PDB file of C-alpha atoms in Angstrom:
ATOM      1  CA  ARG A   1     143.599 -18.460 185.121  1.00  0.00           C
ATOM      2  CA  HIS A   2     145.113 -19.231 188.489  1.00  0.00           C
ATOM      3  CA  ASP A   3     145.386 -16.198 190.712  1.00  0.00           C
ATOM      4  CA  ALA A   4     148.122 -16.018 193.323  1.00  0.00           C
ATOM      5  CA  VAL A   5     147.058 -17.516 196.622  1.00  0.00           C
ATOM      6  CA  THR A   6     147.759 -16.157 200.070  1.00  0.00           C
ATOM      7  CA  MET A   7     150.386 -18.165 201.913  1.00  0.00           C
ATOM      8  CA  ALA A   8     149.714 -19.124 205.507  1.00  0.00           C
ATOM      9  CA  GLN A   9     151.503 -16.762 207.898  1.00  0.00           C
ATOM     10  CA  PRO A  10     152.409 -17.245 211.568  1.00  0.00           C
ATOM     11  CA  GLU A  11     150.404 -15.599 214.272  1.00  0.00           C
ATOM     12  CA  LYS A  12     152.252 -12.853 216.083  1.00  0.00           C
ATOM     13  CA  GLY A  13     154.420 -14.240 218.866  1.00  0.00           C
ATOM     14  CA  ARG A  14     154.097 -17.863 217.698  1.00  0.00           C
ATOM     15  CA  PRO A  15     156.788 -20.033 216.040  1.00  0.00           C
ATOM     16  CA  MET A  16     156.895 -20.095 212.258  1.00  0.00           C
ATOM     17  CA  PRO A  17     154.575 -22.803 210.894  1.00  0.00           C
ATOM     18  CA  GLY A  18     156.272 -25.897 209.591  1.00  0.00           C
ATOM     19  CA  SER A  19     159.422 -25.458 211.714  1.00  0.00           C
ATOM     20  CA  LEU A  20     160.950 -28.779 212.676  1.00  0.00           C
ATOM     21  CA  THR A  21     161.084 -29.967 216.248  1.00  0.00           C
ATOM     22  CA  ALA A  22     164.293 -31.043 217.950  1.00  0.00           C
ATOM     23  CA  THR A  23     163.131 -34.641 217.558  1.00  0.00           C
ATOM     24  CA  GLN A  24     162.629 -34.199 213.808  1.00  0.00           C
ATOM     25  CA  VAL A  25     166.046 -32.578 213.403  1.00  0.00           C
ATOM     26  CA  ALA A  26     167.676 -35.439 215.312  1.00  0.00           C
ATOM     27  CA  GLN A  27     165.825 -37.957 213.138  1.00  0.00           C
ATOM     28  CA  TYR A  28     167.040 -36.250 209.956  1.00  0.00           C
ATOM     29  CA  GLU A  29     170.622 -36.158 211.212  1.00  0.00           C
ATOM     30  CA  ARG A  30     170.484 -39.863 212.109  1.00  0.00           C
ATOM     31  CA  ASP A  31     168.588 -41.260 209.125  1.00  0.00           C
ATOM     32  CA  GLY A  32     169.453 -38.737 206.405  1.00  0.00           C
ATOM     33  CA  PHE A  33     165.808 -38.049 205.562  1.00  0.00           C
ATOM     34  CA  LEU A  34     162.537 -36.873 207.053  1.00  0.00           C
ATOM     35  CA  PHE A  35     158.924 -37.202 205.928  1.00  0.00           C
ATOM     36  CA  PRO A  36     156.171 -36.194 205.781  1.00  0.00           C
ATOM     37  CA  VAL A  37     156.137 -32.482 206.586  1.00  0.00           C
ATOM     38  CA  ASP A  38     152.822 -30.715 205.982  1.00  0.00           C
ATOM     39  CA  CYS A  39     153.381 -27.513 204.000  1.00  0.00           C
ATOM     40  CA  LEU A  40     150.876 -26.578 201.265  1.00  0.00           C
ATOM     41  CA  THR A  41     147.147 -26.214 201.674  1.00  0.00           C
ATOM     42  CA  GLN A  42     144.919 -27.993 199.195  1.00  0.00           C
ATOM     43  CA  GLU A  43     144.091 -24.603 197.677  1.00  0.00           C
ATOM     44  CA  GLU A  44     147.797 -24.020 197.105  1.00  0.00           C
ATOM     45  CA  VAL A  45     148.224 -27.482 195.599  1.00  0.00           C
ATOM     46  CA  ARG A  46     145.425 -26.803 193.109  1.00  0.00           C
ATOM     47  CA  HIS A  47     146.955 -23.437 192.261  1.00  0.00           C
ATOM     48  CA  PHE A  48     150.495 -24.668 191.568  1.00  0.00           C
ATOM     49  CA  ARG A  49     149.458 -27.839 189.784  1.00  0.00           C
ATOM     50  CA  GLY A  50     146.974 -25.831 187.743  1.00  0.00           C
ATOM     51  CA  CYS A  51     149.670 -23.362 186.676  1.00  0.00           C
ATOM     52  CA  LEU A  52     151.972 -26.188 185.599  1.00  0.00           C
ATOM     53  CA  GLU A  53     149.306 -28.004 183.615  1.00  0.00           C
ATOM     54  CA  ASP A  54     147.970 -24.780 182.069  1.00  0.00           C
ATOM     55  CA  PHE A  55     151.480 -24.163 180.704  1.00  0.00           C
ATOM     56  CA  GLU A  56     151.713 -27.706 179.358  1.00  0.00           C
ATOM     57  CA  ARG A  57     148.361 -27.385 177.573  1.00  0.00           C
ATOM     58  CA  ALA A  58     149.309 -24.001 176.121  1.00  0.00           C
ATOM     59  CA  GLN A  59     152.458 -25.460 174.507  1.00  0.00           C
ATOM     60  CA  GLY A  60     150.614 -28.231 172.671  1.00  0.00           C
ATOM     61  CA  ASP A  61     151.710 -31.736 171.856  1.00  0.00           C
ATOM     62  CA  THR A  62     154.886 -30.652 170.046  1.00  0.00           C
ATOM     63  CA  PHE A  63     156.262 -29.143 173.252  1.00  0.00           C
ATOM     64  CA  GLY A  64     155.574 -32.152 175.459  1.00  0.00           C
ATOM     65  CA  ARG A  65     154.994 -32.336 179.188  1.00  0.00           C
ATOM     66  CA  LEU A  66     157.582 -29.912 180.566  1.00  0.00           C
ATOM     67  CA  PRO A  67     160.496 -30.726 178.237  1.00  0.00           C
ATOM     68  CA  ASN A  68     163.911 -31.436 179.680  1.00  0.00           C
ATOM     69  CA  LEU A  69     165.352 -27.934 179.915  1.00  0.00           C
ATOM     70  CA  VAL A  70     162.113 -26.520 181.282  1.00  0.00           C
ATOM     71  CA  ARG A  71     162.108 -29.236 183.940  1.00  0.00           C
ATOM     72  CA  SER A  72     165.412 -27.813 185.243  1.00  0.00           C
ATOM     73  CA  LYS A  73     165.544 -24.574 187.265  1.00  0.00           C
ATOM     74  CA  SER A  74     162.003 -23.689 186.229  1.00  0.00           C
ATOM     75  CA  HIS A  75     161.753 -21.274 189.177  1.00  0.00           C
ATOM     76  CA  LEU A  76     163.643 -18.909 186.847  1.00  0.00           C
ATOM     77  CA  LEU A  77     160.956 -19.239 184.159  1.00  0.00           C
ATOM     78  CA  PHE A  78     157.648 -18.953 186.019  1.00  0.00           C
ATOM     79  CA  THR A  79     156.479 -16.571 188.712  1.00  0.00           C
ATOM     80  CA  TRP A  80     154.330 -19.315 190.239  1.00  0.00           C
ATOM     81  CA  MET A  81     157.292 -21.704 190.547  1.00  0.00           C
ATOM     82  CA  ASP A  82     159.323 -18.879 192.084  1.00  0.00           C
ATOM     83  CA  GLU A  83     156.471 -18.488 194.572  1.00  0.00           C
ATOM     84  CA  LEU A  84     156.399 -22.216 195.324  1.00  0.00           C
ATOM     85  CA  VAL A  85     160.115 -22.551 196.116  1.00  0.00           C
ATOM     86  CA  ARG A  86     159.838 -19.587 198.509  1.00  0.00           C
ATOM     87  CA  HIS A  87     156.835 -21.045 200.350  1.00  0.00           C
ATOM     88  CA  PRO A  88     157.316 -20.055 204.014  1.00  0.00           C
ATOM     89  CA  LYS A  89     156.567 -23.498 205.403  1.00  0.00           C
ATOM     90  CA  VAL A  90     159.028 -25.177 203.055  1.00  0.00           C
ATOM     91  CA  LEU A  91     161.744 -22.666 203.915  1.00  0.00           C
ATOM     92  CA  ASP A  92     160.987 -22.926 207.643  1.00  0.00           C
ATOM     93  CA  ALA A  93     161.613 -26.678 207.515  1.00  0.00           C
ATOM     94  CA  VAL A  94     164.817 -26.235 205.501  1.00  0.00           C
ATOM     95  CA  GLU A  95     166.030 -23.465 207.809  1.00  0.00           C
ATOM     96  CA  SER A  96     165.709 -25.823 210.762  1.00  0.00           C
ATOM     97  CA  LEU A  97     168.457 -27.942 209.172  1.00  0.00           C
ATOM     98  CA  ILE A  98     170.839 -25.563 207.381  1.00  0.00           C
ATOM     99  CA  GLY A  99     170.214 -22.139 208.923  1.00  0.00           C
ATOM    100  CA  PRO A 100     168.561 -18.891 207.792  1.00  0.00           C
ATOM    101  CA  ASP A 101     170.702 -17.980 204.757  1.00  0.00           C
ATOM    102  CA  ILE A 102     169.401 -20.203 201.965  1.00  0.00           C
ATOM    103  CA  LEU A 103     170.150 -20.589 198.242  1.00  0.00           C
ATOM    104  CA  ILE A 104     168.548 -22.786 195.614  1.00  0.00           C
ATOM    105  CA  TYR A 105     171.327 -24.522 193.710  1.00  0.00           C
ATOM    106  CA  HIS A 106     169.089 -26.544 191.429  1.00  0.00           C
ATOM    107  CA  LEU A 107     165.495 -27.614 190.810  1.00  0.00           C
ATOM    108  CA  THR A 108     164.016 -30.510 188.867  1.00  0.00           C
ATOM    109  CA  SER A 109     160.366 -31.252 188.155  1.00  0.00           C
ATOM    110  CA  TRP A 110     159.854 -35.005 188.532  1.00  0.00           C
ATOM    111  CA  LEU A 111     156.884 -35.976 186.385  1.00  0.00           C
ATOM    112  CA  LYS A 112     155.719 -39.563 186.027  1.00  0.00           C
ATOM    113  CA  GLU A 113     152.864 -40.156 183.666  1.00  0.00           C
ATOM    114  CA  PRO A 114     150.322 -42.964 184.203  1.00  0.00           C
ATOM    115  CA  ASN A 115     151.613 -46.453 183.393  1.00  0.00           C
ATOM    116  CA  GLU A 116     154.831 -45.200 181.808  1.00  0.00           C
ATOM    117  CA  ALA A 117     158.314 -46.665 182.237  1.00  0.00           C
ATOM    118  CA  SER A 118     159.771 -43.550 183.911  1.00  0.00           C
ATOM    119  CA  HIS A 119     161.922 -44.448 186.916  1.00  0.00           C
ATOM    120  CA  VAL A 120     165.016 -43.248 188.768  1.00  0.00           C
ATOM    121  CA  SER A 121     168.027 -45.472 189.485  1.00  0.00           C
ATOM    122  CA  TRP A 122     169.790 -45.719 192.864  1.00  0.00           C
ATOM    123  CA  HIS A 123     171.873 -42.580 193.219  1.00  0.00           C
ATOM    124  CA  GLN A 124     173.017 -39.692 195.414  1.00  0.00           C
ATOM    125  CA  ASP A 125     171.928 -36.152 194.568  1.00  0.00           C
ATOM    126  CA  GLY A 126     175.377 -34.688 195.138  1.00  0.00           C
ATOM    127  CA  THR A 127     177.058 -36.866 192.507  1.00  0.00           C
ATOM    128  CA  TYR A 128     177.593 -34.102 189.939  1.00  0.00           C
ATOM    129  CA  PHE A 129     177.054 -31.050 192.155  1.00  0.00           C
ATOM    130  CA  GLY A 130     180.560 -30.787 193.603  1.00  0.00           C
ATOM    131  CA  LEU A 131     179.483 -28.725 196.619  1.00  0.00           C
ATOM    132  CA  GLU A 132     181.209 -28.387 199.979  1.00  0.00           C
ATOM    133  CA  PRO A 133     180.354 -28.555 202.801  1.00  0.00           C
ATOM    134  CA  PHE A 134     177.960 -31.458 202.215  1.00  0.00           C
ATOM    135  CA  GLU A 135     174.859 -29.688 203.480  1.00  0.00           C
ATOM    136  CA  GLN A 136     172.627 -29.661 200.399  1.00  0.00           C
ATOM    137  CA  ILE A 137     169.055 -30.718 201.174  1.00  0.00           C
ATOM    138  CA  THR A 138     166.500 -31.838 198.634  1.00  0.00           C
ATOM    139  CA  ALA A 139     162.981 -30.772 199.517  1.00  0.00           C
ATOM    140  CA  TRP A 140     160.613 -32.916 197.428  1.00  0.00           C
ATOM    141  CA  ILE A 141     157.323 -31.022 197.144  1.00  0.00           C
ATOM    142  CA  ALA A 142     154.354 -33.218 196.242  1.00  0.00           C
ATOM    143  CA  LEU A 143     151.811 -31.559 193.924  1.00  0.00           C
ATOM    144  CA  THR A 144     149.968 -34.885 193.661  1.00  0.00           C
ATOM    145  CA  ASP A 145     149.868 -37.858 195.959  1.00  0.00           C
ATOM    146  CA  ALA A 146     153.004 -39.990 195.669  1.00  0.00           C
ATOM    147  CA  THR A 147     152.208 -43.547 196.726  1.00  0.00           C
ATOM    148  CA  PRO A 148     154.358 -46.681 196.343  1.00  0.00           C
ATOM    149  CA  GLU A 149     152.184 -47.663 193.379  1.00  0.00           C
ATOM    150  CA  MET A 150     152.842 -44.249 191.810  1.00  0.00           C
ATOM    151  CA  GLY A 151     156.610 -44.577 192.195  1.00  0.00           C
ATOM    152  CA  CYS A 152     157.329 -42.578 195.344  1.00  0.00           C
ATOM    153  CA  ILE A 153     160.925 -42.219 196.537  1.00  0.00           C
ATOM    154  CA  LYS A 154     162.639 -45.287 198.022  1.00  0.00           C
ATOM    155  CA  ILE A 155     165.516 -44.524 200.379  1.00  0.00           C
ATOM    156  CA  ILE A 156     168.237 -46.454 202.244  1.00  0.00           C
ATOM    157  CA  PRO A 157     168.141 -45.176 205.855  1.00  0.00           C
ATOM    158  CA  GLY A 158     171.476 -43.945 207.162  1.00  0.00           C
ATOM    159  CA  SER A 159     173.261 -44.384 203.833  1.00  0.00           C
ATOM    160  CA  GLN A 160     174.397 -40.753 203.860  1.00  0.00           C
ATOM    161  CA  VAL A 161     177.257 -41.823 206.156  1.00  0.00           C
ATOM    162  CA  ILE A 162     179.105 -43.472 203.238  1.00  0.00           C
ATOM    163  CA  GLY A 163     179.848 -40.043 201.789  1.00  0.00           C
ATOM    164  CA  GLN A 164     179.970 -39.302 198.077  1.00  0.00           C
ATOM    165  CA  ARG A 165     180.569 -42.530 196.167  1.00  0.00           C
ATOM    166  CA  PRO A 166     181.379 -43.199 192.487  1.00  0.00           C
ATOM    167  CA  HIS A 167     178.531 -43.500 189.993  1.00  0.00           C
ATOM    168  CA  LYS A 168     178.392 -45.041 186.552  1.00  0.00           C
ATOM    169  CA  ASP A 169     176.361 -43.788 183.601  1.00  0.00           C
ATOM    170  CA  THR A 170     173.884 -46.381 182.348  1.00  0.00           C
ATOM    171  CA  HIS A 171     171.647 -44.396 179.970  1.00  0.00           C
ATOM    172  CA  SER A 172     168.933 -46.941 180.736  1.00  0.00           C
ATOM    173  CA  PRO A 173     165.583 -46.490 178.915  1.00  0.00           C
ATOM    174  CA  GLY A 174     163.015 -44.569 180.940  1.00  0.00           C
ATOM    175  CA  ASN A 175     165.527 -43.345 183.527  1.00  0.00           C
ATOM    176  CA  LEU A 176     164.675 -39.753 184.467  1.00  0.00           C
ATOM    177  CA  LEU A 177     168.293 -39.000 185.382  1.00  0.00           C
ATOM    178  CA  SER A 178     170.129 -37.334 182.512  1.00  0.00           C
ATOM    179  CA  ARG A 179     172.760 -40.075 182.122  1.00  0.00           C
ATOM    180  CA  GLY A 180     171.077 -42.842 184.061  1.00  0.00           C
ATOM    181  CA  GLN A 181     173.517 -42.201 186.912  1.00  0.00           C
ATOM    182  CA  THR A 182     173.687 -45.271 189.185  1.00  0.00           C
ATOM    183  CA  ILE A 183     175.748 -45.578 192.346  1.00  0.00           C
ATOM    184  CA  ASP A 184     178.606 -48.047 192.138  1.00  0.00           C
ATOM    185  CA  HIS A 185     178.806 -49.115 195.774  1.00  0.00           C
ATOM    186  CA  PRO A 186     177.801 -52.296 197.629  1.00  0.00           C
ATOM    187  CA  LEU A 187     174.714 -51.776 199.785  1.00  0.00           C
ATOM    188  CA  ASP A 188     171.800 -53.948 200.809  1.00  0.00           C
ATOM    189  CA  TYR A 189     169.239 -52.438 198.450  1.00  0.00           C
ATOM    190  CA  THR A 190     166.476 -54.596 199.914  1.00  0.00           C
ATOM    191  CA  LYS A 191     166.547 -52.560 203.131  1.00  0.00           C
ATOM    192  CA  TYR A 192     164.807 -49.501 201.769  1.00  0.00           C
ATOM    193  CA  VAL A 193     162.034 -47.336 203.167  1.00  0.00           C
ATOM    194  CA  MET A 194     159.224 -45.981 201.007  1.00  0.00           C
ATOM    195  CA  MET A 195     158.492 -42.249 201.392  1.00  0.00           C
ATOM    196  CA  PRO A 196     154.837 -41.838 200.361  1.00  0.00           C
ATOM    197  CA  LEU A 197     153.456 -38.309 200.444  1.00  0.00           C
ATOM    198  CA  LYS A 198     150.061 -36.715 200.122  1.00  0.00           C
ATOM    199  CA  ALA A 199     149.661 -33.712 197.855  1.00  0.00           C
ATOM    200  CA  GLY A 200     150.906 -30.665 199.778  1.00  0.00           C
ATOM    201  CA  GLN A 201     153.428 -32.560 201.887  1.00  0.00           C
ATOM    202  CA  ILE A 202     157.209 -32.543 201.467  1.00  0.00           C
ATOM    203  CA  SER A 203     160.060 -34.883 202.239  1.00  0.00           C
ATOM    204  CA  LEU A 204     163.613 -33.812 203.014  1.00  0.00           C
ATOM    205  CA  HIS A 205     166.756 -35.795 202.243  1.00  0.00           C
ATOM    206  CA  HIS A 206     170.515 -35.355 202.498  1.00  0.00           C
ATOM    207  CA  THR A 207     172.743 -34.909 199.455  1.00  0.00           C
ATOM    208  CA  HIS A 208     174.504 -38.251 200.127  1.00  0.00           C
ATOM    209  CA  ILE A 209     171.467 -40.401 200.933  1.00  0.00           C
ATOM    210  CA  VAL A 210     171.031 -43.260 198.453  1.00  0.00           C
ATOM    211  CA  HIS A 211     167.573 -43.313 196.890  1.00  0.00           C
ATOM    212  CA  SER A 212     165.599 -44.293 193.802  1.00  0.00           C
ATOM    213  CA  SER A 213     162.027 -44.641 192.569  1.00  0.00           C
ATOM    214  CA  ASP A 214     160.036 -47.099 190.475  1.00  0.00           C
ATOM    215  CA  ARG A 215     157.631 -46.524 187.604  1.00  0.00           C
ATOM    216  CA  ASN A 216     154.094 -45.214 188.058  1.00  0.00           C
ATOM    217  CA  LEU A 217     151.722 -48.178 187.837  1.00  0.00           C
ATOM    218  CA  THR A 218     148.527 -46.162 188.330  1.00  0.00           C
ATOM    219  CA  ASN A 219     146.206 -44.172 186.078  1.00  0.00           C
ATOM    220  CA  GLU A 220     147.126 -40.877 187.788  1.00  0.00           C
ATOM    221  CA  ARG A 221     150.031 -38.486 187.215  1.00  0.00           C
ATOM    222  CA  ARG A 222     152.719 -38.211 189.874  1.00  0.00           C
ATOM    223  CA  ILE A 223     154.125 -34.682 190.149  1.00  0.00           C
ATOM    224  CA  GLY A 224     156.937 -33.728 192.488  1.00  0.00           C
ATOM    225  CA  ILE A 225     159.199 -30.681 192.532  1.00  0.00           C
ATOM    226  CA  GLY A 226     162.688 -31.470 193.833  1.00  0.00           C
ATOM    227  CA  VAL A 227     164.431 -28.360 195.132  1.00  0.00           C
ATOM    228  CA  SER A 228     168.118 -28.418 196.093  1.00  0.00           C
ATOM    229  CA  TYR A 229     168.567 -25.960 198.950  1.00  0.00           C
ATOM    230  CA  VAL A 230     172.034 -25.084 200.263  1.00  0.00           C
ATOM    231  CA  PRO A 231     173.345 -22.695 202.904  1.00  0.00           C
ATOM    232  CA  THR A 232     175.161 -19.722 201.429  1.00  0.00           C
ATOM    233  CA  ARG A 233     178.428 -21.009 202.920  1.00  0.00           C
ATOM    234  CA  CYS A 234     178.460 -23.854 200.360  1.00  0.00           C
ATOM    235  CA  ARG A 235     180.838 -23.503 197.428  1.00  0.00           C
ATOM    236  CA  LEU A 236     181.738 -25.370 194.242  1.00  0.00           C
ATOM    237  CA  THR A 237     184.939 -27.399 194.304  1.00  0.00           C
ATOM    238  CA  ASN A 238     185.519 -27.686 190.548  1.00  0.00           C
ATOM    239  CA  GLY A 239     186.592 -24.107 189.880  1.00  0.00           C
ATOM    240  CA  ALA A 240     183.481 -23.260 187.854  1.00  0.00           C
ATOM    241  CA  ARG A 241     181.395 -20.154 188.380  1.00  0.00           C
ATOM    242  CA  VAL A 242     177.652 -20.786 188.373  1.00  0.00           C
ATOM    243  CA  SER A 243     174.528 -19.080 189.630  1.00  0.00           C
ATOM    244  CA  ALA A 244     172.051 -19.764 192.422  1.00  0.00           C
ATOM    245  CA  THR A 245     168.880 -18.173 193.791  1.00  0.00           C
ATOM    246  CA  LEU A 246     168.811 -16.493 197.192  1.00  0.00           C
ATOM    247  CA  VAL A 247     165.443 -17.315 198.767  1.00  0.00           C
ATOM    248  CA  ARG A 248     165.955 -16.413 202.419  1.00  0.00           C
ATOM    249  CA  GLY A 249     168.411 -14.353 204.458  1.00  0.00           C
ATOM    250  CA  GLY A 250     171.579 -12.843 203.028  1.00  0.00           C
ATOM    251  CA  ASP A 251     174.707 -13.977 201.211  1.00  0.00           C
ATOM    252  CA  GLU A 252     177.963 -12.776 202.733  1.00  0.00           C
ATOM    253  CA  TYR A 253     180.102 -15.316 200.866  1.00  0.00           C
ATOM    254  CA  GLY A 254     179.470 -14.563 197.190  1.00  0.00           C
ATOM    255  CA  HIS A 255     180.330 -18.072 195.998  1.00  0.00           C
ATOM    256  CA  PHE A 256     177.587 -17.878 193.351  1.00  0.00           C
ATOM    257  CA  ASP A 257     176.181 -15.291 190.981  1.00  0.00           C
ATOM    258  CA  LEU A 258     172.707 -14.512 192.261  1.00  0.00           C
ATOM    259  CA  GLU A 259     169.900 -15.308 189.830  1.00  0.00           C
ATOM    260  CA  PRO A 260     167.100 -12.836 189.059  1.00  0.00           C
ATOM    261  CA  ARG A 261     163.485 -13.595 189.820  1.00  0.00           C
ATOM    262  CA  PRO A 262     161.361 -14.188 186.707  1.00  0.00           C
ATOM    263  CA  THR A 263     159.914 -11.024 185.209  1.00  0.00           C
ATOM    264  CA  GLY A 264     156.920 -12.929 183.844  1.00  0.00           C
ATOM    265  CA  ASP A 265     155.810 -16.424 182.973  1.00  0.00           C
ATOM    266  CA  PHE A 266     158.046 -17.822 180.215  1.00  0.00           C
ATOM    267  CA  ASP A 267     158.742 -14.342 178.861  1.00  0.00           C
ATOM    268  CA  ASP A 268     161.843 -13.486 176.824  1.00  0.00           C
ATOM    269  CA  THR A 269     163.803 -11.965 179.726  1.00  0.00           C
ATOM    270  CA  SER A 270     163.155 -14.926 182.020  1.00  0.00           C
ATOM    271  CA  ARG A 271     163.941 -17.419 179.272  1.00  0.00           C
ATOM    272  CA  ALA A 272     167.292 -15.759 178.568  1.00  0.00           C
ATOM    273  CA  ALA A 273     168.270 -15.782 182.246  1.00  0.00           C
ATOM    274  CA  HIS A 274     167.133 -19.392 182.580  1.00  0.00           C
ATOM    275  CA  ALA A 275     169.101 -20.524 179.511  1.00  0.00           C
ATOM    276  CA  ALA A 276     172.303 -18.931 180.800  1.00  0.00           C
ATOM    277  CA  SER A 277     171.901 -20.490 184.241  1.00  0.00           C
ATOM    278  CA  VAL A 278     171.094 -23.971 182.932  1.00  0.00           C
ATOM    279  CA  ASP A 279     174.077 -23.849 180.543  1.00  0.00           C
ATOM    280  CA  GLN A 280     176.387 -22.944 183.435  1.00  0.00           C
ATOM    281  CA  PHE A 281     174.960 -25.707 185.601  1.00  0.00           C
ATOM    282  CA  PHE A 282     175.401 -28.494 183.061  1.00  0.00           C
ATOM    283  CA  GLU A 283     178.854 -27.288 182.016  1.00  0.00           C
ATOM    284  CA  SER A 284     179.868 -27.410 185.683  1.00  0.00           C
ATOM    285  CA  ASN A 285     178.509 -30.963 185.907  1.00  0.00           C
ATOM    286  CA  LYS A 286     180.540 -32.012 182.854  1.00  0.00           C
ATOM    287  CA  LEU A 287     183.680 -30.452 184.303  1.00  0.00           C
ATOM    288  CA  LEU A 288     183.238 -32.288 187.598  1.00  0.00           C
ATOM    289  CA  ALA A 289     182.494 -35.584 185.848  1.00  0.00           C
ATOM    290  CA  ALA A 290     185.625 -35.209 183.697  1.00  0.00           C
ATOM    291  CA  ARG A 291     187.817 -34.436 186.713  1.00  0.00           C
ATOM    292  CA  ARG A 292     186.491 -37.448 188.584  1.00  0.00           C
ATOM    293  CA  LYS A 293     187.050 -39.700 185.597  1.00  0.00           C
ATOM    294  CA  SER A 294     190.636 -38.499 185.305  1.00  0.00           C
ATOM    295  CA  GLY A 295     191.227 -38.954 189.030  1.00  0.00           C
ATOM    296  CA  ASN A 296     191.903 -35.248 189.625  1.00  0.00           C
ATOM    297  CA  VAL A 297     189.251 -34.930 192.294  1.00  0.00           C
ATOM    298  CA  GLY A 298     188.248 -37.166 195.159  1.00  0.00           C
ATOM    299  CA  ILE A 299     184.922 -38.887 195.461  1.00  0.00           C
TER     300      ILE A 299
END
């Protein structure tokens, strides 16, 4: 059993912990990414990783290691994941870049098992999101170390300036992206930067930054939680109506249906809400992909 842990809180009169400096904000705006940012204590890392792996063990071999639909938007399924995505230090860092009114549009658990072929092709996160303005930030929360040997994120500095570019579906074996989405744009892919993290640290990257990751060549698991945070002013451009989770501030725009917090861990009510949200999300992705293929929407 993993009891809830007490999050670090700011001392009265002091800035919120984890807030980015002006130099860090300028670096993010120039390069399209920032790392590392210290957020979780080692006690918190043990707690959240323990909750995830306790769930995996409880499901048995037939359920697998967080199956595909549970890997998506799992903050709607588990109270501990809901707690993680609302971690004050994570939100403080995100707020420094997009302001105080924050939604979660999507979440994916990126799990790479030891010596497996799992990898991620060169892509942009916003490819099938269809959000405007282009202010979505992925906070990648490391629940284990993520070294180059373990397949940490590789990123092309400054590539966010190319805007949203076309992608092709490759369906390549071992690709953790649902369709093996790969950017179809000429770049010098040798000029990448590795983004290694220690457990408890996060990285932040822009929705248009081009990035990928290689397979895990070690004997240790690599666990990262990728959370897509957006300001409430963002909206979908494909005409679909989907849901999102308000995690800080208020929502005066109403562009999304607000998602409920989980009522328990993998209970019936939470599973029903999760299923409805995931269905909406993937249907919206299909609609956007179809419109782009037909030429009815710009890239």
